mmCIF file of C-alpha atoms and ligand atoms in Angstrom:
data_model
loop_
_atom_site.group_PDB
_atom_site.id
_atom_site.type_symbol
_atom_site.label_atom_id
_atom_site.label_comp_id
_atom_site.label_asym_id
_atom_site.label_seq_id
_atom_site.Cartn_x
_atom_site.Cartn_y
_atom_site.Cartn_z
ATOM 1 C CA GLU R 1 -58.585 -5.367 129.218
ATOM 2 C CA LYS R 2 -54.620 -3.841 128.065
ATOM 3 C CA GLY R 3 -55.097 -1.954 131.075
ATOM 4 C CA THR R 4 -52.041 0.435 131.168
ATOM 5 C CA TYR R 5 -50.418 -1.575 128.374
ATOM 6 C CA PRO R 6 -49.848 0.623 124.828
ATOM 7 C CA HIS R 7 -50.721 -2.318 122.836
ATOM 8 C CA TYR R 8 -52.311 -6.226 123.469
ATOM 9 C CA MET R 9 -49.049 -7.573 121.751
ATOM 10 C CA LEU R 10 -46.916 -5.907 124.821
ATOM 11 C CA LYS R 11 -48.960 -7.344 127.353
ATOM 12 C CA GLU R 12 -49.478 -10.678 126.091
ATOM 13 C CA ILE R 13 -45.441 -10.907 125.707
ATOM 14 C CA ASP R 14 -45.645 -9.769 129.686
ATOM 15 C CA GLU R 15 -47.552 -12.510 130.402
ATOM 16 C CA GLN R 16 -45.826 -15.212 129.000
ATOM 17 C CA PRO R 17 -43.830 -16.474 132.644
ATOM 18 C CA SER R 18 -47.264 -16.528 134.257
ATOM 19 C CA VAL R 19 -48.822 -18.441 131.209
ATOM 20 C CA ILE R 20 -46.139 -21.502 131.675
ATOM 21 C CA ARG R 21 -46.563 -21.070 135.475
ATOM 22 C CA ASN R 22 -50.409 -21.813 134.760
ATOM 23 C CA ILE R 23 -49.819 -24.343 132.111
ATOM 24 C CA VAL R 24 -47.440 -26.479 134.280
ATOM 25 C CA SER R 25 -50.437 -26.088 137.597
ATOM 26 C CA ALA R 26 -52.796 -26.804 134.991
ATOM 27 C CA TYR R 27 -51.529 -30.041 133.889
ATOM 28 C CA THR R 28 -49.887 -31.302 137.553
ATOM 29 C CA ASN R 29 -52.410 -33.869 138.874
ATOM 30 C CA ALA R 30 -53.171 -34.781 142.710
ATOM 31 C CA ALA R 31 -49.842 -36.248 142.717
ATOM 32 C CA GLY R 32 -47.532 -33.665 141.862
ATOM 33 C CA GLU R 33 -46.688 -35.433 138.421
ATOM 34 C CA LEU R 34 -47.856 -33.527 135.025
ATOM 35 C CA SER R 35 -50.486 -35.552 133.386
ATOM 36 C CA ILE R 36 -52.598 -35.468 130.612
ATOM 37 C CA ASP R 37 -56.167 -36.970 129.939
ATOM 38 C CA GLU R 38 -55.896 -40.778 129.638
ATOM 39 C CA ALA R 39 -57.878 -40.772 126.656
ATOM 40 C CA ILE R 40 -55.187 -38.837 124.781
ATOM 41 C CA VAL R 41 -52.451 -41.323 126.419
ATOM 42 C CA ASN R 42 -54.572 -43.909 124.940
ATOM 43 C CA ALA R 43 -54.479 -42.635 122.008
ATOM 44 C CA PHE R 44 -50.665 -42.474 121.665
ATOM 45 C CA LYS R 45 -50.441 -45.632 122.254
ATOM 46 C CA GLU R 46 -52.365 -47.377 119.724
ATOM 47 C CA ALA R 47 -50.852 -44.785 117.146
ATOM 48 C CA ASP R 48 -47.414 -45.777 114.754
ATOM 49 C CA ARG R 49 -47.219 -42.356 113.814
ATOM 50 C CA LEU R 50 -47.992 -38.863 114.900
ATOM 51 C CA TYR R 51 -49.376 -36.132 112.227
ATOM 52 C CA ILE R 52 -49.058 -32.483 113.315
ATOM 53 C CA ILE R 53 -51.199 -30.140 111.551
ATOM 54 C CA ALA R 54 -51.038 -26.449 111.294
ATOM 55 C CA ALA R 55 -50.356 -23.425 110.122
ATOM 56 C CA GLY R 56 -48.658 -19.852 110.838
ATOM 57 C CA THR R 57 -46.921 -19.429 114.117
ATOM 58 C CA SER R 58 -49.272 -22.860 115.422
ATOM 59 C CA LEU R 59 -46.707 -24.726 112.621
ATOM 60 C CA HIS R 60 -43.659 -23.416 113.917
ATOM 61 C CA ALA R 61 -44.655 -24.376 117.190
ATOM 62 C CA GLY R 62 -45.289 -27.816 115.515
ATOM 63 C CA LEU R 63 -41.813 -28.039 114.360
ATOM 64 C CA ILE R 64 -40.592 -27.921 117.664
ATOM 65 C CA GLY R 65 -43.420 -30.184 118.441
ATOM 66 C CA GLN R 66 -41.958 -33.190 116.114
ATOM 67 C CA GLN R 67 -38.911 -32.312 118.212
ATOM 68 C CA TYR R 68 -40.205 -33.312 121.352
ATOM 69 C CA MET R 69 -42.147 -36.346 120.023
ATOM 70 C CA GLU R 70 -39.659 -37.831 118.371
ATOM 71 C CA LYS R 71 -36.377 -36.851 121.168
ATOM 72 C CA VAL R 72 -38.505 -37.355 123.816
ATOM 73 C CA ALA R 73 -41.243 -39.709 123.730
ATOM 74 C CA GLY R 74 -39.776 -41.798 120.913
ATOM 75 C CA ILE R 75 -43.312 -41.326 118.945
ATOM 76 C CA PRO R 76 -42.445 -40.732 114.578
ATOM 77 C CA THR R 77 -43.937 -37.197 114.012
ATOM 78 C CA GLU R 78 -44.323 -35.714 110.711
ATOM 79 C CA VAL R 79 -45.869 -31.796 110.600
ATOM 80 C CA HIS R 80 -47.780 -30.680 107.412
ATOM 81 C CA ILE R 81 -49.062 -26.756 106.745
ATOM 82 C CA SER R 82 -52.972 -27.375 106.740
ATOM 83 C CA SER R 83 -53.670 -25.648 103.935
ATOM 84 C CA GLU R 84 -51.345 -28.119 101.572
ATOM 85 C CA PHE R 85 -52.412 -31.238 103.405
ATOM 86 C CA GLY R 86 -55.758 -31.503 102.162
ATOM 87 C CA TYR R 87 -54.915 -31.717 98.333
ATOM 88 C CA ASN R 88 -51.391 -32.977 98.687
ATOM 89 C CA MET R 89 -51.956 -35.767 101.428
ATOM 90 C CA PRO R 90 -48.790 -37.773 102.009
ATOM 91 C CA LEU R 91 -49.002 -41.590 102.161
ATOM 92 C CA LEU R 92 -50.491 -42.204 106.063
ATOM 93 C CA SER R 93 -48.917 -44.967 108.101
ATOM 94 C CA LYS R 94 -51.049 -48.024 109.117
ATOM 95 C CA LYS R 95 -52.329 -46.173 112.811
ATOM 96 C CA PRO R 96 -52.315 -42.381 112.217
ATOM 97 C CA LEU R 97 -52.624 -40.308 115.120
ATOM 98 C CA PHE R 98 -54.035 -36.464 114.166
ATOM 99 C CA LEU R 99 -52.840 -32.955 116.072
ATOM 100 C CA PHE R 100 -54.277 -29.649 115.385
ATOM 101 C CA ILE R 101 -52.703 -27.031 116.527
ATOM 102 C CA THR R 102 -54.718 -24.227 116.620
ATOM 103 C CA GLN R 103 -54.773 -21.124 118.930
ATOM 104 C CA SER R 104 -58.144 -19.429 117.934
ATOM 105 C CA GLY R 105 -59.920 -23.361 116.727
ATOM 106 C CA GLU R 106 -61.415 -21.811 114.097
ATOM 107 C CA THR R 107 -58.506 -21.621 111.304
ATOM 108 C CA ALA R 108 -60.268 -23.024 108.421
ATOM 109 C CA ASP R 109 -57.527 -24.569 106.739
ATOM 110 C CA SER R 110 -56.860 -26.277 109.392
ATOM 111 C CA ARG R 111 -60.352 -27.389 109.842
ATOM 112 C CA GLN R 112 -60.761 -28.863 106.277
ATOM 113 C CA VAL R 113 -57.899 -31.336 107.091
ATOM 114 C CA LEU R 114 -59.945 -32.275 110.223
ATOM 115 C CA VAL R 115 -63.345 -32.718 108.553
ATOM 116 C CA LYS R 116 -61.204 -35.243 105.628
ATOM 117 C CA ILE R 117 -59.883 -37.192 108.617
ATOM 118 C CA LYS R 118 -62.922 -37.283 110.472
ATOM 119 C CA ALA R 119 -64.489 -39.248 107.594
ATOM 120 C CA LEU R 120 -61.456 -41.780 107.166
ATOM 121 C CA GLY R 121 -62.175 -42.431 110.700
ATOM 122 C CA TYR R 122 -58.610 -41.520 112.352
ATOM 123 C CA PRO R 123 -58.597 -40.292 115.656
ATOM 124 C CA THR R 124 -57.834 -36.605 116.143
ATOM 125 C CA ILE R 125 -56.642 -34.302 119.026
ATOM 126 C CA THR R 126 -57.091 -30.151 118.627
ATOM 127 C CA MET R 127 -54.341 -28.380 120.814
ATOM 128 C CA THR R 128 -56.547 -24.773 121.107
ATOM 129 C CA ASN R 129 -56.411 -21.919 123.397
ATOM 130 C CA VAL R 130 -60.125 -21.081 122.749
ATOM 131 C CA PRO R 131 -62.726 -23.734 124.689
ATOM 132 C CA GLY R 132 -65.674 -24.655 122.903
ATOM 133 C CA SER R 133 -63.982 -23.809 119.471
ATOM 134 C CA THR R 134 -64.733 -25.463 116.656
ATOM 135 C CA LEU R 135 -61.970 -27.499 115.875
ATOM 136 C CA SER R 136 -62.101 -28.437 119.544
ATOM 137 C CA ARG R 137 -65.374 -29.358 119.350
ATOM 138 C CA GLU R 138 -65.091 -31.539 116.403
ATOM 139 C CA ALA R 139 -62.264 -33.269 117.145
ATOM 140 C CA ASP R 140 -61.853 -36.584 119.617
ATOM 141 C CA HIS R 141 -59.729 -34.735 122.361
ATOM 142 C CA THR R 142 -58.850 -31.537 123.427
ATOM 143 C CA LEU R 143 -55.245 -30.131 124.564
ATOM 144 C CA MET R 144 -55.848 -26.462 126.355
ATOM 145 C CA LEU R 145 -53.147 -24.241 126.019
ATOM 146 C CA HIS R 146 -54.756 -22.180 129.238
ATOM 147 C CA ALA R 147 -52.801 -18.647 127.612
ATOM 148 C CA GLY R 148 -56.000 -16.746 128.407
ATOM 149 C CA PRO R 149 -57.330 -14.802 125.488
ATOM 150 C CA GLU R 150 -54.602 -13.570 122.845
ATOM 151 C CA ILE R 151 -55.893 -10.151 121.438
ATOM 152 C CA ALA R 152 -53.161 -9.154 119.429
ATOM 153 C CA VAL R 153 -53.117 -10.700 115.682
ATOM 154 C CA ALA R 154 -49.275 -11.523 116.129
ATOM 155 C CA SER R 155 -49.154 -14.414 118.106
ATOM 156 C CA THR R 156 -46.752 -14.517 121.207
ATOM 157 C CA LYS R 157 -47.999 -16.603 124.118
ATOM 158 C CA ALA R 158 -49.902 -19.033 122.167
ATOM 159 C CA TYR R 159 -46.676 -19.445 120.522
ATOM 160 C CA THR R 160 -45.111 -20.408 124.246
ATOM 161 C CA ALA R 161 -47.883 -21.734 125.180
ATOM 162 C CA GLN R 162 -48.190 -24.264 122.262
ATOM 163 C CA VAL R 163 -44.500 -25.120 122.944
ATOM 164 C CA ALA R 164 -44.840 -25.816 127.122
ATOM 165 C CA VAL R 165 -47.877 -28.095 126.251
ATOM 166 C CA LEU R 166 -46.116 -29.959 123.304
ATOM 167 C CA ALA R 167 -43.521 -30.675 125.723
ATOM 168 C CA ILE R 168 -45.702 -31.369 128.448
ATOM 169 C CA THR R 169 -47.115 -33.911 126.235
ATOM 170 C CA ALA R 170 -44.172 -35.589 125.154
ATOM 171 C CA ASP R 171 -42.806 -35.992 128.410
ATOM 172 C CA VAL R 172 -46.356 -37.859 129.745
ATOM 173 C CA VAL R 173 -46.811 -40.349 126.858
ATOM 174 C CA ALA R 174 -42.645 -40.900 126.918
ATOM 175 C CA LYS R 175 -43.134 -42.060 130.747
ATOM 176 C CA ALA R 176 -46.483 -43.732 129.419
ATOM 177 C CA PHE R 177 -44.531 -45.731 127.257
ATOM 178 C CA GLY R 178 -41.863 -46.394 130.248
ATOM 179 C CA ARG R 179 -39.056 -44.697 128.314
ATOM 180 C CA SER R 180 -36.506 -42.753 130.860
ATOM 181 C CA VAL R 181 -36.875 -39.250 130.685
ATOM 182 C CA ALA R 182 -33.649 -37.614 131.577
ATOM 183 C CA PHE R 183 -34.771 -34.502 132.964
ATOM 184 C CA ASP R 184 -37.993 -33.424 135.363
ATOM 185 C CA LEU R 185 -39.866 -31.339 132.705
ATOM 186 C CA LYS R 186 -41.518 -29.298 135.686
ATOM 187 C CA GLN R 187 -38.624 -27.972 137.582
ATOM 188 C CA GLU R 188 -37.226 -27.286 134.028
ATOM 189 C CA LEU R 189 -40.372 -25.313 132.925
ATOM 190 C CA SER R 190 -39.903 -23.421 136.218
ATOM 191 C CA ILE R 191 -36.613 -22.610 135.409
ATOM 192 C CA ALA R 192 -37.651 -21.529 131.759
ATOM 193 C CA ALA R 193 -40.926 -19.363 133.238
ATOM 194 C CA ASN R 194 -38.160 -17.259 135.260
ATOM 195 C CA ALA R 195 -35.749 -16.525 132.444
ATOM 196 C CA ILE R 196 -39.125 -15.548 130.521
ATOM 197 C CA GLN R 197 -39.475 -13.010 133.244
ATOM 198 C CA THR R 198 -35.631 -12.106 132.659
ATOM 199 C CA LEU R 199 -36.338 -11.280 128.866
ATOM 200 C CA VAL R 200 -39.441 -9.260 129.839
ATOM 201 C CA ASP R 201 -37.712 -7.386 131.857
ATOM 202 C CA SER R 202 -34.868 -6.457 129.404
ATOM 203 C CA LYS R 203 -37.318 -4.937 126.992
ATOM 204 C CA GLU R 204 -34.947 -1.789 126.818
ATOM 205 C CA GLU R 205 -32.288 -3.751 124.833
ATOM 206 C CA MET R 206 -34.587 -5.337 122.835
ATOM 207 C CA GLU R 207 -35.819 -1.430 122.151
ATOM 208 C CA THR R 208 -32.475 -0.638 121.401
ATOM 209 C CA ILE R 209 -31.552 -3.985 118.964
ATOM 210 C CA ALA R 210 -34.375 -3.051 117.430
ATOM 211 C CA ARG R 211 -33.665 0.886 116.596
ATOM 212 C CA ASP R 212 -29.992 -0.201 115.869
ATOM 213 C CA PHE R 213 -30.740 -3.023 112.976
ATOM 214 C CA LEU R 214 -34.238 -2.398 111.737
ATOM 215 C CA ALA R 215 -34.985 1.179 111.756
ATOM 216 C CA THR R 216 -34.010 1.706 108.386
ATOM 217 C CA SER R 217 -33.880 -2.084 106.613
ATOM 218 C CA ARG R 218 -35.536 -2.700 103.798
ATOM 219 C CA ASN R 219 -34.967 -6.439 104.734
ATOM 220 C CA ALA R 220 -33.471 -8.838 107.673
ATOM 221 C CA PHE R 221 -32.701 -12.601 108.092
ATOM 222 C CA PHE R 222 -33.259 -15.034 110.642
ATOM 223 C CA ILE R 223 -30.409 -17.913 111.066
ATOM 224 C CA GLY R 224 -29.898 -20.743 113.646
ATOM 225 C CA ARG R 225 -29.605 -24.186 113.436
ATOM 226 C CA ASN R 226 -31.490 -27.408 114.905
ATOM 227 C CA MET R 227 -34.308 -25.589 117.618
ATOM 228 C CA ASP R 228 -32.910 -21.870 116.742
ATOM 229 C CA TYR R 229 -33.971 -22.678 112.710
ATOM 230 C CA TYR R 230 -37.381 -23.294 113.754
ATOM 231 C CA VAL R 231 -37.331 -20.185 115.994
ATOM 232 C CA SER R 232 -36.096 -18.697 113.045
ATOM 233 C CA LEU R 233 -38.931 -18.850 111.245
ATOM 234 C CA GLU R 234 -41.183 -17.538 113.884
ATOM 235 C CA GLY R 235 -38.973 -14.663 114.400
ATOM 236 C CA ALA R 236 -39.137 -13.773 110.298
ATOM 237 C CA LEU R 237 -42.994 -14.077 110.338
ATOM 238 C CA LYS R 238 -43.279 -11.907 113.430
ATOM 239 C CA LEU R 239 -40.887 -9.128 112.453
ATOM 240 C CA LYS R 240 -43.230 -9.713 108.478
ATOM 241 C CA GLU R 241 -46.382 -9.414 109.738
ATOM 242 C CA ILE R 242 -46.121 -6.447 112.106
ATOM 243 C CA SER R 243 -43.553 -4.200 110.649
ATOM 244 C CA TYR R 244 -43.551 -5.096 107.036
ATOM 245 C CA ILE R 245 -39.801 -5.386 106.603
ATOM 246 C CA GLN R 246 -39.487 -8.393 103.995
ATOM 247 C CA ALA R 247 -38.099 -11.373 106.295
ATOM 248 C CA GLU R 248 -36.814 -14.981 105.885
ATOM 249 C CA GLY R 249 -35.778 -17.253 108.796
ATOM 250 C CA PHE R 250 -33.219 -19.880 107.604
ATOM 251 C CA ALA R 251 -31.399 -22.816 108.777
ATOM 252 C CA GLY R 252 -27.648 -21.257 109.041
ATOM 253 C CA GLY R 253 -26.368 -23.951 106.360
ATOM 254 C CA GLU R 254 -28.517 -23.506 104.061
ATOM 255 C CA LEU R 255 -27.875 -19.690 103.259
ATOM 256 C CA LYS R 256 -24.772 -20.111 101.036
ATOM 257 C CA HIS R 257 -26.894 -21.942 98.692
ATOM 258 C CA GLY R 258 -28.601 -19.651 97.167
ATOM 259 C CA THR R 259 -29.991 -16.702 99.550
ATOM 260 C CA ILE R 260 -26.077 -15.477 100.790
ATOM 261 C CA ALA R 261 -26.501 -13.658 97.364
ATOM 262 C CA LEU R 262 -29.199 -11.008 98.969
ATOM 263 C CA ILE R 263 -26.742 -10.285 101.746
ATOM 264 C CA GLU R 264 -25.343 -6.119 101.261
ATOM 265 C CA GLU R 265 -23.334 -4.035 103.509
ATOM 266 C CA GLY R 266 -25.596 -3.754 106.435
ATOM 267 C CA THR R 267 -28.116 -6.296 106.146
ATOM 268 C CA PRO R 268 -29.115 -7.448 109.151
ATOM 269 C CA VAL R 269 -29.010 -11.314 110.209
ATOM 270 C CA ILE R 270 -30.379 -12.268 113.618
ATOM 271 C CA THR R 271 -28.714 -15.498 114.560
ATOM 272 C CA LEU R 272 -29.519 -17.414 117.349
ATOM 273 C CA VAL R 273 -26.839 -19.702 118.939
ATOM 274 C CA THR R 274 -28.759 -21.674 122.056
ATOM 275 C CA GLN R 275 -27.620 -25.533 120.776
ATOM 276 C CA LYS R 276 -24.377 -26.679 122.009
ATOM 277 C CA GLN R 277 -23.989 -29.277 119.447
ATOM 278 C CA VAL R 278 -23.798 -27.086 116.391
ATOM 279 C CA SER R 279 -22.692 -23.430 117.717
ATOM 280 C CA LEU R 280 -19.623 -23.482 115.774
ATOM 281 C CA ASN R 281 -21.238 -24.027 112.531
ATOM 282 C CA ILE R 282 -23.687 -21.462 113.257
ATOM 283 C CA ARG R 283 -20.832 -19.113 114.352
ATOM 284 C CA GLY R 284 -18.978 -20.191 111.397
ATOM 285 C CA ASN R 285 -22.702 -19.045 108.998
ATOM 286 C CA VAL R 286 -21.879 -15.670 110.768
ATOM 287 C CA LYS R 287 -18.643 -15.159 109.568
ATOM 288 C CA GLU R 288 -19.505 -16.003 106.062
ATOM 289 C CA VAL R 289 -22.327 -13.515 105.722
ATOM 290 C CA VAL R 290 -19.947 -10.650 108.048
ATOM 291 C CA ALA R 291 -17.674 -11.113 105.040
ATOM 292 C CA ARG R 292 -19.956 -10.128 102.374
ATOM 293 C CA GLY R 293 -20.976 -6.922 104.605
ATOM 294 C CA ALA R 294 -24.182 -8.077 107.316
ATOM 295 C CA ASN R 295 -24.406 -6.234 110.489
ATOM 296 C CA PRO R 296 -24.866 -9.395 112.690
ATOM 297 C CA CYS R 297 -27.145 -9.854 116.138
ATOM 298 C CA ILE R 298 -26.101 -12.352 117.830
ATOM 299 C CA LEU R 299 -28.438 -13.878 120.521
ATOM 300 C CA SER R 300 -26.776 -16.499 122.559
ATOM 301 C CA MET R 301 -27.133 -18.799 125.954
ATOM 302 C CA GLU R 302 -25.472 -18.500 128.567
ATOM 303 C CA GLY R 303 -22.764 -20.849 128.534
ATOM 304 C CA MET R 304 -22.080 -20.372 124.812
ATOM 305 C CA GLU R 305 -21.876 -16.474 124.667
ATOM 306 C CA GLU R 306 -18.643 -14.765 122.764
ATOM 307 C CA GLU R 307 -17.297 -11.125 123.197
ATOM 308 C CA ASP R 308 -19.418 -9.770 120.698
ATOM 309 C CA ASP R 309 -22.318 -11.200 120.722
ATOM 310 C CA ARG R 310 -25.413 -8.549 121.196
ATOM 311 C CA PHE R 311 -27.609 -10.413 124.009
ATOM 312 C CA VAL R 312 -27.107 -13.144 126.612
ATOM 313 C CA LEU R 313 -30.504 -15.415 126.986
ATOM 314 C CA PRO R 314 -30.346 -16.913 130.463
ATOM 315 C CA LYS R 315 -29.591 -20.765 130.410
ATOM 316 C CA VAL R 316 -32.258 -23.306 130.277
ATOM 317 C CA HIS R 317 -32.685 -26.975 129.177
ATOM 318 C CA GLU R 318 -31.510 -27.389 125.563
ATOM 319 C CA LEU R 319 -34.796 -28.645 124.579
ATOM 320 C CA LEU R 320 -36.831 -25.649 126.073
ATOM 321 C CA THR R 321 -34.734 -22.985 124.141
ATOM 322 C CA PRO R 322 -37.525 -22.030 122.005
ATOM 323 C CA LEU R 323 -39.122 -21.062 125.332
ATOM 324 C CA VAL R 324 -36.727 -18.045 125.225
ATOM 325 C CA SER R 325 -34.902 -17.532 122.585
ATOM 326 C CA VAL R 326 -38.816 -16.577 120.975
ATOM 327 C CA LEU R 327 -38.743 -13.832 123.414
ATOM 328 C CA PRO R 328 -36.231 -11.702 122.202
ATOM 329 C CA LEU R 329 -37.649 -12.027 118.788
ATOM 330 C CA GLN R 330 -41.262 -10.770 119.386
ATOM 331 C CA LEU R 331 -39.985 -7.940 121.457
ATOM 332 C CA ILE R 332 -37.417 -7.150 118.738
ATOM 333 C CA SER R 333 -40.485 -7.029 116.327
ATOM 334 C CA TYR R 334 -42.747 -5.144 118.337
ATOM 335 C CA TYR R 335 -40.234 -2.023 119.016
ATOM 336 C CA ALA R 336 -39.205 -2.028 114.951
ATOM 337 C CA ALA R 337 -42.870 -2.065 114.036
ATOM 338 C CA LEU R 338 -43.136 1.217 116.842
ATOM 339 C CA HIS R 339 -40.424 2.884 115.487
ATOM 340 C CA ARG R 340 -41.627 2.806 112.175
ATOM 341 C CA GLY R 341 -45.259 3.932 113.288
ATOM 342 C CA CYS R 342 -47.294 0.576 111.704
ATOM 343 C CA ASP R 343 -50.120 -0.553 113.577
ATOM 344 C CA VAL R 344 -48.858 -2.998 116.103
ATOM 345 C CA ASP R 345 -51.875 -4.889 117.168
ATOM 346 C CA LYS R 346 -53.813 -4.677 113.477
ATOM 347 C CA PRO R 347 -51.507 -5.150 111.086
ATOM 348 C CA ARG R 348 -53.012 -4.642 107.695
ATOM 349 C CA ASN R 349 -54.258 -7.232 105.922
ATOM 350 C CA LEU R 350 -54.197 -9.597 108.592
ATOM 351 C CA ALA R 351 -57.004 -10.836 110.870
ATOM 352 C CA LYS R 352 -56.852 -13.071 114.272
ATOM 353 C CA SER R 353 -58.506 -15.935 113.016
ATOM 354 C CA VAL R 354 -58.372 -17.004 109.397
ATOM 355 C CA THR R 355 -62.051 -18.459 108.401
ATOM 356 C CA VAL R 356 -61.152 -18.208 104.824
ATOM 357 C CA GLU R 357 -59.600 -21.388 103.307
HETATM 358 C C1 LIG H 401 -48.709 -15.194 113.749
HETATM 359 C C2 LIG H 401 -50.816 -15.708 113.460
HETATM 360 C C3 LIG H 401 -50.735 -16.601 112.437
HETATM 361 C C4 LIG H 401 -51.509 -17.507 113.202
HETATM 362 C C5 LIG H 401 -52.633 -18.575 111.990
HETATM 363 C C6 LIG H 401 -53.205 -20.274 112.561
HETATM 364 O O1 LIG H 401 -48.921 -14.326 114.712
HETATM 365 O O2 LIG H 401 -50.950 -15.432 114.510
HETATM 366 O O3 LIG H 401 -50.071 -17.059 111.637
HETATM 367 O O4 LIG H 401 -50.742 -18.272 113.841
HETATM 368 O O5 LIG H 401 -53.179 -18.165 111.394
HETATM 369 O O6 LIG H 401 -53.498 -19.584 113.623
HETATM 370 P P1 LIG H 401 -54.772 -20.957 114.558
HETATM 371 O O7 LIG H 401 -53.309 -21.072 115.577
HETATM 372 O O8 LIG H 401 -55.725 -20.072 115.390
HETATM 373 O O9 LIG H 401 -54.987 -21.657 113.774
#
């Protein structure tokens, strides 16, 4: 039920702080520590490489998950587009473990890979929001998202849930491997939930940004580096699917290798600056596009902000920035679509679960 909300998408965006809190409590054991199913931990122990298989927004969450698995848990990880993987399978490691990320648990492209992988006898996990869904039933193990039903076609709360559950999985597996984790993830997730709340409460600013940058534009670019690059991909997908504005997400350094030719007077370039290590580099990329007439909208993280930045995101742990940086992008897309009179919850040509390959 969307209650007093005009759209499910806005309701689901608003639910994100409580989704993160629910996830933390669902994955906390009696001793008060983060934990996941022991059988899943064992599957990680037996594997030498993780293969994440997903589509669309879930694929974008998978890219963040790869960072968590490699940096926190030390597990070599690859991320693959499900529709490609079936006929273009890479050489697999000796002991591969497969993680299917699928909000609906019904995506045919992902399922065809699961069927092939099962036939090869490799272990499988499905991370899904829908208990009893096809991929959940068919995989060896399930990691639940606990995000509650997602009705809007554009995925929002499932993405943040996926990122949070991936972080928890990496944290738990790291500890099971005896690796020291330098931060308290439970506490950092609670800080992130509060930060998300601040952003949910900043809707008016996001509506103004959408009006100022996207009301009449034909296209838009989203740029970032490191984690911000992956979130840029998600921001562009959100904008495309509900507002029909041609949008692309790019790694900041990659624009100059061709795409910068598309920058014209007034082209919106939405830029994320949350990664300290590369903040100077991404700001350099903004200068490059501004010199060609772009209209930059910089969203930076507290502690890294500069005078002309359009919005400052509340500070969270560097690994968890996707949980907060995606929020403005979701809201900006929502308002851009609304201003253009689009059907936000049911964009043209799209279905909530894609059951054809
Ligand atoms: C985008 C969106 C799609 C889905 C994709 C995968 O907002 O909703 O890109 O993320 O179709 O769906 P699931 O996660 O159900 O496998």
